[in-house]
mmCIF file of C-alpha atoms and ligand atoms in Angstrom:
data_model
loop_
_atom_site.group_PDB
_atom_site.id
_atom_site.type_symbol
_atom_site.label_atom_id
_atom_site.label_comp_id
_atom_site.label_asym_id
_atom_site.label_seq_id
_atom_site.Cartn_x
_atom_site.Cartn_y
_atom_site.Cartn_z
ATOM 1 C CA MET A 1 40.453 -10.295 -8.121
ATOM 2 C CA THR A 2 39.254 -12.370 -5.189
ATOM 3 C CA SER A 3 36.956 -11.245 -2.453
ATOM 4 C CA ASP A 4 38.268 -11.192 1.060
ATOM 5 C CA HIS A 5 38.747 -14.385 3.062
ATOM 6 C CA TYR A 6 37.214 -12.426 5.922
ATOM 7 C CA LEU A 7 33.808 -12.415 4.186
ATOM 8 C CA ILE A 8 32.444 -15.642 5.689
ATOM 9 C CA PRO A 9 33.690 -15.042 9.266
ATOM 10 C CA LEU A 10 32.192 -11.560 9.005
ATOM 11 C CA LEU A 11 28.808 -12.912 7.952
ATOM 12 C CA GLN A 12 28.978 -15.495 10.743
ATOM 13 C CA ALA A 13 29.590 -12.728 13.271
ATOM 14 C CA LEU A 14 26.601 -10.768 11.916
ATOM 15 C CA VAL A 15 24.256 -13.794 12.069
ATOM 16 C CA ARG A 16 25.394 -14.517 15.643
ATOM 17 C CA ILE A 17 24.063 -11.127 16.777
ATOM 18 C CA PRO A 18 20.276 -11.650 16.675
ATOM 19 C CA SER A 19 18.277 -8.666 15.402
ATOM 20 C CA PRO A 20 14.669 -9.882 15.098
ATOM 21 C CA ASN A 21 11.977 -7.334 14.341
ATOM 22 C CA PRO A 22 9.703 -7.186 16.219
ATOM 23 C CA PRO A 23 11.019 -6.064 18.634
ATOM 24 C CA GLY A 24 13.570 -4.407 16.330
ATOM 25 C CA ASP A 25 16.314 -3.632 18.829
ATOM 26 C CA THR A 26 19.382 -3.280 16.576
ATOM 27 C CA ARG A 27 21.746 -1.662 19.053
ATOM 28 C CA ALA A 28 24.103 -4.658 19.354
ATOM 29 C CA ILE A 29 24.469 -5.375 15.646
ATOM 30 C CA ALA A 30 24.756 -1.654 14.842
ATOM 31 C CA GLN A 31 27.580 -1.318 17.368
ATOM 32 C CA PHE A 32 29.395 -4.264 15.774
ATOM 33 C CA ILE A 33 29.054 -2.791 12.270
ATOM 34 C CA ALA A 34 30.141 0.652 13.487
ATOM 35 C CA ASP A 35 33.226 -0.836 15.175
ATOM 36 C CA GLU A 36 34.193 -2.797 12.051
ATOM 37 C CA MET A 37 33.732 0.151 9.714
ATOM 38 C CA GLY A 38 35.489 2.531 12.105
ATOM 39 C CA ALA A 39 38.451 0.159 12.390
ATOM 40 C CA ALA A 40 38.665 0.067 8.593
ATOM 41 C CA GLY A 41 39.035 3.856 8.518
ATOM 42 C CA CYS A 42 35.504 4.895 7.575
ATOM 43 C CA ALA A 43 33.674 7.874 9.076
ATOM 44 C CA VAL A 44 30.828 6.285 11.013
ATOM 45 C CA SER A 45 27.641 7.489 12.654
ATOM 46 C CA GLN A 46 24.948 5.561 14.492
ATOM 47 C CA VAL A 47 21.502 7.103 14.256
ATOM 48 C CA ALA A 48 18.064 6.300 15.653
ATOM 49 C CA PRO A 49 14.691 8.014 15.505
ATOM 50 C CA PRO A 50 13.395 9.617 18.727
ATOM 51 C CA ALA A 51 10.239 7.502 18.369
ATOM 52 C CA LYS A 52 12.258 4.255 18.646
ATOM 53 C CA PRO A 53 15.738 4.912 20.060
ATOM 54 C CA GLU A 54 16.664 1.203 20.066
ATOM 55 C CA ALA A 55 16.196 1.009 16.261
ATOM 56 C CA VAL A 56 19.769 2.029 15.509
ATOM 57 C CA SER A 57 21.035 2.291 11.928
ATOM 58 C CA VAL A 58 24.637 2.823 10.829
ATOM 59 C CA ILE A 59 25.908 5.208 8.157
ATOM 60 C CA ALA A 60 29.554 4.682 7.202
ATOM 61 C CA ARG A 61 31.419 6.546 4.508
ATOM 62 C CA VAL A 62 34.830 6.620 2.930
ATOM 63 C CA GLY A 63 36.251 9.160 0.479
ATOM 64 C CA GLN A 64 34.807 12.492 -0.518
ATOM 65 C CA GLY A 65 33.216 14.360 -3.398
ATOM 66 C CA ASP A 66 31.440 12.996 -6.441
ATOM 67 C CA PRO A 67 30.341 10.518 -7.529
ATOM 68 C CA VAL A 68 28.474 9.399 -4.432
ATOM 69 C CA ILE A 69 27.639 5.690 -4.425
ATOM 70 C CA MET A 70 25.468 4.138 -1.719
ATOM 71 C CA LEU A 71 25.384 0.483 -0.721
ATOM 72 C CA HIS A 72 22.287 -0.213 1.381
ATOM 73 C CA ALA A 73 21.306 -3.307 3.349
ATOM 74 C CA HIS A 74 18.978 -3.808 6.293
ATOM 75 C CA ILE A 75 20.177 -5.169 9.618
ATOM 76 C CA ASP A 76 16.895 -6.308 11.162
ATOM 77 C CA THR A 77 15.468 -9.775 10.423
ATOM 78 C CA VAL A 78 12.035 -11.296 10.749
ATOM 79 C CA PRO A 79 11.551 -13.018 14.118
ATOM 80 C CA ILE A 80 11.491 -16.808 14.423
ATOM 81 C CA ALA A 81 7.820 -17.754 14.082
ATOM 82 C CA HIS A 82 6.138 -20.121 16.588
ATOM 83 C CA ASP A 83 5.595 -22.866 14.016
ATOM 84 C CA GLU A 84 9.105 -22.389 12.645
ATOM 85 C CA ALA A 85 11.236 -22.877 15.760
ATOM 86 C CA GLY A 86 11.100 -26.687 15.824
ATOM 87 C CA LYS A 87 11.780 -27.034 12.107
ATOM 88 C CA TRP A 88 15.321 -25.670 12.002
ATOM 89 C CA SER A 89 17.919 -28.423 11.498
ATOM 90 C CA VAL A 90 20.585 -26.133 13.015
ATOM 91 C CA ASP A 91 20.650 -23.393 15.659
ATOM 92 C CA PRO A 92 19.309 -20.347 13.748
ATOM 93 C CA TYR A 93 21.853 -18.047 15.382
ATOM 94 C CA ALA A 94 24.928 -20.339 15.220
ATOM 95 C CA ALA A 95 25.824 -19.480 11.592
ATOM 96 C CA VAL A 96 26.734 -23.085 10.762
ATOM 97 C CA VAL A 97 28.503 -23.652 7.435
ATOM 98 C CA LYS A 98 27.569 -26.997 5.903
ATOM 99 C CA ASP A 99 27.859 -28.298 2.324
ATOM 100 C CA GLY A 100 28.741 -24.884 0.931
ATOM 101 C CA ARG A 101 25.867 -23.092 2.639
ATOM 102 C CA LEU A 102 25.853 -20.741 5.586
ATOM 103 C CA TYR A 103 22.659 -21.245 7.620
ATOM 104 C CA GLY A 104 20.987 -18.822 9.980
ATOM 105 C CA LYS A 105 18.170 -16.385 10.612
ATOM 106 C CA GLY A 106 18.985 -13.372 8.493
ATOM 107 C CA SER A 107 21.827 -15.185 6.726
ATOM 108 C CA VAL A 108 20.536 -14.337 3.252
ATOM 109 C CA ASP A 109 18.028 -11.633 4.244
ATOM 110 C CA ASP A 110 19.844 -9.386 4.642
ATOM 111 C CA LYS A 111 23.162 -10.038 6.356
ATOM 112 C CA ALA A 112 24.809 -11.666 3.302
ATOM 113 C CA PRO A 113 24.586 -8.556 1.103
ATOM 114 C CA LEU A 114 25.471 -6.477 4.169
ATOM 115 C CA ALA A 115 28.687 -8.484 4.691
ATOM 116 C CA ALA A 116 29.622 -8.140 0.995
ATOM 117 C CA MET A 117 29.020 -4.374 1.199
ATOM 118 C CA MET A 118 31.124 -4.047 4.356
ATOM 119 C CA ILE A 119 33.974 -5.835 2.548
ATOM 120 C CA ALA A 120 33.575 -3.415 -0.378
ATOM 121 C CA LEU A 121 33.895 -0.427 1.985
ATOM 122 C CA GLN A 122 36.926 -1.957 3.675
ATOM 123 C CA HIS A 123 38.424 -2.413 0.231
ATOM 124 C CA ALA A 124 37.792 1.227 -0.683
ATOM 125 C CA ALA A 125 39.274 2.321 2.657
ATOM 126 C CA GLN A 126 42.457 0.344 1.906
ATOM 127 C CA HIS A 127 42.851 2.397 -1.288
ATOM 128 C CA VAL A 128 41.747 5.705 0.189
ATOM 129 C CA GLU A 129 44.665 7.670 -1.297
ATOM 130 C CA ARG A 130 43.473 6.713 -4.790
ATOM 131 C CA LEU A 131 39.779 7.134 -4.066
ATOM 132 C CA ARG A 132 37.928 9.692 -6.218
ATOM 133 C CA GLY A 133 34.399 10.007 -4.890
ATOM 134 C CA THR A 134 32.418 8.794 -1.909
ATOM 135 C CA LEU A 135 31.272 5.310 -0.966
ATOM 136 C CA VAL A 136 28.500 5.191 1.633
ATOM 137 C CA LEU A 137 27.204 2.157 3.504
ATOM 138 C CA VAL A 138 23.741 2.405 5.011
ATOM 139 C CA ALA A 139 23.028 -0.471 7.399
ATOM 140 C CA ALA A 140 19.366 0.165 8.121
ATOM 141 C CA ALA A 141 17.031 -0.866 10.931
ATOM 142 C CA GLU A 142 13.253 -1.360 10.562
ATOM 143 C CA GLU A 143 13.050 -2.706 6.983
ATOM 144 C CA GLU A 144 11.079 -5.789 7.991
ATOM 145 C CA VAL A 145 8.290 -3.644 9.424
ATOM 146 C CA GLY A 146 8.141 -1.215 6.499
ATOM 147 C CA GLY A 147 11.119 1.089 7.004
ATOM 148 C CA ARG A 148 9.182 4.075 8.311
ATOM 149 C CA LEU A 149 11.478 4.438 11.353
ATOM 150 C CA GLY A 150 14.524 3.225 9.433
ATOM 151 C CA THR A 151 15.376 4.268 5.896
ATOM 152 C CA ARG A 152 12.330 6.540 5.484
ATOM 153 C CA TRP A 153 13.219 8.387 8.662
ATOM 154 C CA MET A 154 16.920 8.725 7.691
ATOM 155 C CA ALA A 155 15.967 10.097 4.273
ATOM 156 C CA ASP A 156 13.424 12.564 5.689
ATOM 157 C CA ALA A 157 15.804 13.670 8.466
ATOM 158 C CA GLY A 158 18.439 14.618 5.877
ATOM 159 C CA LEU A 159 20.922 12.038 7.138
ATOM 160 C CA LEU A 160 21.510 10.506 3.700
ATOM 161 C CA PRO A 161 23.487 12.233 0.942
ATOM 162 C CA GLN A 162 22.222 12.696 -2.604
ATOM 163 C CA CYS A 163 23.578 9.700 -4.500
ATOM 164 C CA ASP A 164 24.554 9.099 -8.101
ATOM 165 C CA PHE A 165 23.949 5.372 -7.798
ATOM 166 C CA ILE A 166 22.412 3.130 -5.124
ATOM 167 C CA VAL A 167 22.617 -0.625 -4.673
ATOM 168 C CA VAL A 168 19.922 -1.977 -2.349
ATOM 169 C CA GLY A 169 20.978 -5.417 -1.140
ATOM 170 C CA GLU A 170 18.209 -8.026 -1.341
ATOM 171 C CA GLN A 171 17.873 -11.526 -2.772
ATOM 172 C CA THR A 172 18.133 -11.541 -6.559
ATOM 173 C CA HIS A 173 20.599 -14.413 -7.141
ATOM 174 C CA ASN A 174 23.068 -11.682 -8.097
ATOM 175 C CA HIS A 175 20.858 -10.444 -10.899
ATOM 176 C CA VAL A 176 20.034 -6.755 -11.253
ATOM 177 C CA ALA A 177 16.462 -5.903 -10.315
ATOM 178 C CA THR A 178 15.033 -2.519 -11.256
ATOM 179 C CA ALA A 179 11.392 -2.752 -10.180
ATOM 180 C CA HIS A 180 9.123 -4.092 -7.475
ATOM 181 C CA LYS A 181 5.416 -3.795 -6.797
ATOM 182 C CA GLY A 182 3.801 -1.620 -4.179
ATOM 183 C CA VAL A 183 1.050 -2.630 -1.749
ATOM 184 C CA MET A 184 -2.143 -0.936 -0.689
ATOM 185 C CA ARG A 185 -3.998 -2.390 2.281
ATOM 186 C CA ALA A 186 -7.623 -1.527 2.978
ATOM 187 C CA THR A 187 -10.578 -2.683 5.090
ATOM 188 C CA VAL A 188 -14.156 -3.035 3.863
ATOM 189 C CA ARG A 189 -16.905 -3.008 6.485
ATOM 190 C CA THR A 190 -20.608 -3.775 6.261
ATOM 191 C CA THR A 191 -23.088 -2.921 8.991
ATOM 192 C CA GLY A 192 -26.548 -4.499 9.327
ATOM 193 C CA LYS A 193 -29.032 -5.180 12.076
ATOM 194 C CA SER A 194 -28.861 -8.141 14.415
ATOM 195 C CA VAL A 195 -31.992 -10.158 15.254
ATOM 196 C CA HIS A 196 -32.676 -13.748 16.352
ATOM 197 C CA ALA A 197 -32.232 -16.252 13.526
ATOM 198 C CA THR A 198 -35.753 -17.576 13.980
ATOM 199 C CA ASN A 199 -36.983 -14.627 11.914
ATOM 200 C CA PRO A 200 -33.987 -13.346 9.975
ATOM 201 C CA ASP A 201 -35.936 -11.159 7.556
ATOM 202 C CA ARG A 202 -36.508 -8.658 10.364
ATOM 203 C CA GLY A 203 -32.742 -8.078 10.497
ATOM 204 C CA VAL A 204 -30.110 -6.962 8.003
ATOM 205 C CA ASN A 205 -27.399 -9.526 7.329
ATOM 206 C CA ALA A 206 -23.961 -7.885 7.136
ATOM 207 C CA ILE A 207 -22.312 -11.087 5.824
ATOM 208 C CA THR A 208 -24.727 -11.396 2.901
ATOM 209 C CA ALA A 209 -23.993 -7.793 1.989
ATOM 210 C CA MET A 210 -20.270 -8.471 2.235
ATOM 211 C CA ALA A 211 -20.615 -11.496 -0.043
ATOM 212 C CA ARG A 212 -21.665 -9.126 -2.837
ATOM 213 C CA ALA A 213 -18.666 -6.911 -2.109
ATOM 214 C CA VAL A 214 -16.283 -9.883 -2.223
ATOM 215 C CA LEU A 215 -17.591 -10.900 -5.647
ATOM 216 C CA ALA A 216 -17.253 -7.320 -6.906
ATOM 217 C CA LEU A 217 -13.666 -7.230 -5.654
ATOM 218 C CA ASP A 218 -12.956 -10.483 -7.500
ATOM 219 C CA GLU A 219 -14.280 -8.933 -10.721
ATOM 220 C CA TYR A 220 -12.081 -5.905 -10.048
ATOM 221 C CA HIS A 221 -9.069 -8.214 -9.608
ATOM 222 C CA LYS A 222 -9.805 -9.860 -12.957
ATOM 223 C CA SER A 223 -10.151 -6.475 -14.661
ATOM 224 C CA LEU A 224 -6.631 -5.552 -13.508
ATOM 225 C CA GLN A 225 -5.042 -8.330 -15.549
ATOM 226 C CA THR A 226 -4.998 -6.155 -18.660
ATOM 227 C CA ARG A 227 -2.404 -3.876 -17.021
ATOM 228 C CA VAL A 228 1.002 -5.478 -17.481
ATOM 229 C CA HIS A 229 4.406 -4.243 -16.354
ATOM 230 C CA PRO A 230 7.258 -5.890 -18.311
ATOM 231 C CA MET A 231 9.167 -6.906 -15.173
ATOM 232 C CA VAL A 232 6.739 -7.412 -12.324
ATOM 233 C CA GLY A 233 3.599 -8.497 -14.169
ATOM 234 C CA THR A 234 0.057 -7.445 -13.298
ATOM 235 C CA PRO A 235 -1.644 -5.709 -10.370
ATOM 236 C CA SER A 236 -3.890 -7.773 -8.110
ATOM 237 C CA CYS A 237 -6.575 -7.460 -5.459
ATOM 238 C CA ASN A 238 -6.842 -10.188 -2.838
ATOM 239 C CA VAL A 239 -9.427 -10.609 -0.072
ATOM 240 C CA GLY A 240 -7.218 -12.120 2.603
ATOM 241 C CA VAL A 241 -9.327 -12.127 5.773
ATOM 242 C CA ILE A 242 -13.062 -12.107 6.468
ATOM 243 C CA GLN A 243 -14.537 -11.557 9.920
ATOM 244 C CA GLY A 244 -18.181 -11.426 10.930
ATOM 245 C CA GLY A 245 -20.910 -12.939 13.045
ATOM 246 C CA SER A 246 -20.720 -14.666 16.411
ATOM 247 C CA THR A 247 -23.260 -17.484 16.362
ATOM 248 C CA ALA A 248 -25.374 -19.368 13.814
ATOM 249 C CA ASN A 249 -28.627 -18.417 15.532
ATOM 250 C CA ALA A 250 -28.339 -14.667 15.084
ATOM 251 C CA VAL A 251 -28.268 -12.364 12.062
ATOM 252 C CA PRO A 252 -24.795 -10.766 12.014
ATOM 253 C CA ASP A 253 -24.760 -6.979 12.215
ATOM 254 C CA ALA A 254 -21.092 -6.469 11.240
ATOM 255 C CA CYS A 255 -18.611 -7.938 8.795
ATOM 256 C CA ALA A 256 -15.126 -6.864 7.712
ATOM 257 C CA VAL A 257 -12.690 -7.988 5.036
ATOM 258 C CA TYR A 258 -9.029 -7.080 4.765
ATOM 259 C CA LEU A 259 -7.655 -6.425 1.283
ATOM 260 C CA ASP A 260 -4.211 -6.531 -0.264
ATOM 261 C CA ARG A 261 -3.976 -4.596 -3.532
ATOM 262 C CA ARG A 262 -0.620 -4.942 -5.298
ATOM 263 C CA MET A 263 0.322 -1.972 -7.449
ATOM 264 C CA ILE A 264 2.658 -2.110 -10.432
ATOM 265 C CA PRO A 265 5.120 0.715 -11.182
ATOM 266 C CA GLY A 266 3.249 3.610 -12.768
ATOM 267 C CA GLU A 267 0.025 3.131 -10.810
ATOM 268 C CA ASP A 268 -0.810 6.238 -8.771
ATOM 269 C CA PRO A 269 -1.760 5.197 -5.212
ATOM 270 C CA ALA A 270 -4.341 8.005 -4.995
ATOM 271 C CA GLU A 271 -5.948 6.786 -8.219
ATOM 272 C CA VAL A 272 -5.883 3.158 -7.004
ATOM 273 C CA GLN A 273 -7.620 4.239 -3.814
ATOM 274 C CA ARG A 274 -10.320 6.002 -5.871
ATOM 275 C CA GLU A 275 -10.793 2.842 -7.964
ATOM 276 C CA MET A 276 -11.335 0.724 -4.875
ATOM 277 C CA GLU A 277 -13.735 3.266 -3.414
ATOM 278 C CA ALA A 278 -15.665 3.163 -6.706
ATOM 279 C CA VAL A 279 -15.831 -0.659 -6.628
ATOM 280 C CA ILE A 280 -17.304 -0.570 -3.126
ATOM 281 C CA ALA A 281 -19.680 2.301 -4.009
ATOM 282 C CA SER A 282 -21.029 0.177 -6.880
ATOM 283 C CA VAL A 283 -21.981 -2.732 -4.582
ATOM 284 C CA ASP A 284 -25.713 -3.000 -3.876
ATOM 285 C CA ALA A 285 -25.468 -3.712 -0.148
ATOM 286 C CA SER A 286 -28.799 -2.135 0.735
ATOM 287 C CA PRO A 287 -30.215 -2.076 3.328
ATOM 288 C CA ALA A 288 -26.837 -2.773 4.942
ATOM 289 C CA GLN A 289 -24.264 0.024 5.096
ATOM 290 C CA ILE A 290 -20.932 -0.497 3.350
ATOM 291 C CA SER A 291 -17.672 1.447 3.555
ATOM 292 C CA ILE A 292 -13.984 1.106 2.699
ATOM 293 C CA GLY A 293 -11.146 2.689 4.651
ATOM 294 C CA ASP A 294 -7.922 2.221 6.627
ATOM 295 C CA PHE A 295 -5.859 2.672 3.459
ATOM 296 C CA LEU A 296 -2.186 1.946 3.983
ATOM 297 C CA VAL A 297 0.342 2.415 1.179
ATOM 298 C CA SER A 298 3.781 0.935 0.622
ATOM 299 C CA ASN A 299 4.903 2.284 -2.713
ATOM 300 C CA TRP A 300 6.383 0.522 -5.724
ATOM 301 C CA PHE A 301 9.837 1.199 -7.064
ATOM 302 C CA ALA A 302 11.166 1.348 -10.625
ATOM 303 C CA SER A 303 14.429 2.478 -12.140
ATOM 304 C CA THR A 304 16.288 2.316 -15.408
ATOM 305 C CA VAL A 305 19.931 1.307 -15.906
ATOM 306 C CA GLU A 306 21.078 3.892 -18.418
ATOM 307 C CA THR A 307 23.549 6.185 -16.638
ATOM 308 C CA PRO A 308 27.282 5.427 -16.989
ATOM 309 C CA LEU A 309 27.428 4.209 -13.359
ATOM 310 C CA ALA A 310 24.501 1.847 -13.896
ATOM 311 C CA ARG A 311 26.012 0.565 -17.126
ATOM 312 C CA THR A 312 29.301 -0.068 -15.354
ATOM 313 C CA PHE A 313 27.430 -1.943 -12.634
ATOM 314 C CA MET A 314 25.747 -4.098 -15.284
ATOM 315 C CA ASP A 315 29.185 -4.787 -16.823
ATOM 316 C CA CYS A 316 30.544 -5.896 -13.437
ATOM 317 C CA VAL A 317 27.584 -8.231 -12.906
ATOM 318 C CA ARG A 318 27.983 -9.606 -16.431
ATOM 319 C CA ALA A 319 31.664 -10.279 -15.725
ATOM 320 C CA GLY A 320 30.845 -12.124 -12.503
ATOM 321 C CA LEU A 321 27.788 -14.121 -13.539
ATOM 322 C CA PRO A 322 27.175 -16.747 -16.143
ATOM 323 C CA GLY A 323 24.090 -15.845 -18.184
ATOM 324 C CA ASP A 324 21.852 -12.812 -18.450
ATOM 325 C CA PRO A 325 22.204 -10.386 -15.501
ATOM 326 C CA GLY A 326 18.842 -8.710 -16.124
ATOM 327 C CA PRO A 327 17.371 -6.256 -15.433
ATOM 328 C CA ILE A 328 14.659 -8.290 -13.741
ATOM 329 C CA GLY A 329 11.724 -7.556 -11.447
ATOM 330 C CA TYR A 330 11.828 -8.302 -7.727
ATOM 331 C CA LEU A 331 8.623 -9.642 -6.195
ATOM 332 C CA PRO A 332 8.774 -8.559 -2.530
ATOM 333 C CA GLY A 333 9.103 -4.919 -1.534
ATOM 334 C CA SER A 334 12.310 -3.283 -0.293
ATOM 335 C CA ASP A 335 13.696 -0.092 1.203
ATOM 336 C CA ALA A 336 14.358 1.140 -2.370
ATOM 337 C CA LYS A 337 10.965 2.879 -2.277
ATOM 338 C CA HIS A 338 12.228 5.126 0.541
ATOM 339 C CA LEU A 339 15.405 6.127 -1.300
ATOM 340 C CA THR A 340 13.922 7.700 -4.419
ATOM 341 C CA GLY A 341 14.318 11.156 -2.830
ATOM 342 C CA VAL A 342 18.062 10.781 -2.282
ATOM 343 C CA VAL A 343 19.009 9.359 -5.671
ATOM 344 C CA ARG A 344 19.805 11.787 -8.472
ATOM 345 C CA GLY A 345 20.991 8.861 -10.629
ATOM 346 C CA GLU A 346 19.672 5.313 -10.695
ATOM 347 C CA MET A 347 19.066 2.529 -8.205
ATOM 348 C CA VAL A 348 19.122 -1.266 -8.406
ATOM 349 C CA ILE A 349 18.360 -4.196 -6.127
ATOM 350 C CA PHE A 350 21.100 -6.816 -6.027
ATOM 351 C CA GLY A 351 22.348 -9.608 -3.812
ATOM 352 C CA PRO A 352 22.871 -13.343 -3.420
ATOM 353 C CA GLY A 353 20.224 -15.985 -2.821
ATOM 354 C CA SER A 354 16.477 -16.149 -3.145
ATOM 355 C CA TYR A 355 13.720 -14.402 -1.235
ATOM 356 C CA GLU A 356 11.979 -17.772 -1.222
ATOM 357 C CA VAL A 357 14.385 -19.095 1.431
ATOM 358 C CA ALA A 358 14.217 -15.844 3.412
ATOM 359 C CA HIS A 359 11.624 -15.630 6.203
ATOM 360 C CA ALA A 360 11.632 -19.450 6.582
ATOM 361 C CA PHE A 361 13.322 -22.204 8.593
ATOM 362 C CA ASP A 362 16.817 -23.270 7.484
ATOM 363 C CA GLU A 363 17.392 -19.930 5.773
ATOM 364 C CA TYR A 364 20.794 -20.040 4.106
ATOM 365 C CA VAL A 365 23.100 -18.328 1.665
ATOM 366 C CA ASP A 366 25.260 -20.195 -0.812
ATOM 367 C CA VAL A 367 28.854 -19.360 0.124
ATOM 368 C CA ALA A 368 30.159 -19.403 -3.462
ATOM 369 C CA GLU A 369 27.334 -17.133 -4.570
ATOM 370 C CA LEU A 370 28.085 -14.674 -1.766
ATOM 371 C CA HIS A 371 31.755 -14.559 -2.826
ATOM 372 C CA ILE A 372 30.570 -13.571 -6.322
ATOM 373 C CA THR A 373 28.408 -10.804 -4.800
ATOM 374 C CA ALA A 374 31.422 -9.384 -2.986
ATOM 375 C CA GLN A 375 33.639 -9.671 -6.078
ATOM 376 C CA ILE A 376 31.101 -7.800 -8.196
ATOM 377 C CA LEU A 377 30.825 -4.995 -5.622
ATOM 378 C CA ILE A 378 34.608 -4.718 -5.256
ATOM 379 C CA ASP A 379 35.010 -4.719 -9.051
ATOM 380 C CA PHE A 380 32.406 -1.948 -9.262
ATOM 381 C CA VAL A 381 34.173 0.137 -6.601
ATOM 382 C CA HIS A 382 37.445 -0.283 -8.495
ATOM 383 C CA ARG A 383 36.033 0.708 -11.852
ATOM 384 C CA THR A 384 34.124 3.738 -10.562
ATOM 385 C CA LEU A 385 35.958 5.153 -7.547
ATOM 386 C CA ILE A 386 39.563 3.951 -7.426
ATOM 387 C CA GLN A 387 42.038 5.544 -9.798
ATOM 388 C CA GLY A 388 45.028 3.827 -11.373
HETATM 389 ZN ZN1 ZN B 401 15.311 -8.148 3.031
#
């Protein structure tokens, strides 16, 4: 079985429709996907949340009844950063193919898995008379900014069907990933009293107080290393930004640090928040005031691969890949965390390439690897949905 010769031209067309987020206007690429899927014979809808009507996602489906299998990829990309623009060796939106690689912004993240999934739906549509079950493509906006107005919104609005198996397309080198970490962001603030630096003991130094908090947070980070998840490793707590003071000749009255706390599957975000509050409560900041707040959660995801559909998917990956297909952990986050409410079976993350070349200049996907992605998806559709 070979994947379609249309795969690479299709990916080129997708890369040539820029969809950077911010601003996250996906109307043009959504229209293209909707036209392609409609022409193939799929039932197609374009949807957008009232809060951001230009963030259009596409839901295409072919077939009916059970099982319901969803292929999910996001259609927005990160924008081209200021310090990145001059580093590209090719036009980031030209979709140049060179030495077996297709280059472009969004080429691997996430338009390559999207193209392979579109080919899989076209394939199912060609065999619609023998199709037993439903294949759904979700081409989602807003993933790069957290998915709240994309996949989360679609799931909450009841636009997505309950699925027996979901493939979320991201960069796993065609291995099967079943877990990623979550993130909790928080801000710690200290408040003191500003006086002239000629007599600092009359003031209260907010930076000195924060220094104690930073050391306590480092101890907390170290204490987390005893918690180990078999696929994604340990939790962490990183102080990423510190802000405070305005001049050397005054005692600073305010300081803030911004934290990134990675959660492993199984950690309860509410419990993690309580832990961090306890760490800050234990800091002797007196006479400065100290507080922690602005908690922001992006949850972890974890699945097993034990249902018959998941086992079949593993078999298809094994047939297409040399070596061990996994399951493995995936380090960045994904829209999988928003889909747990619409999956009654299991969910995996799968796609060509590496997240290490995503979000950077000269992003590319290996053409041969992408063909394997498409072959695996088509093989899976055949084994699970197409009779005879
Ligand atoms: Zn992605």
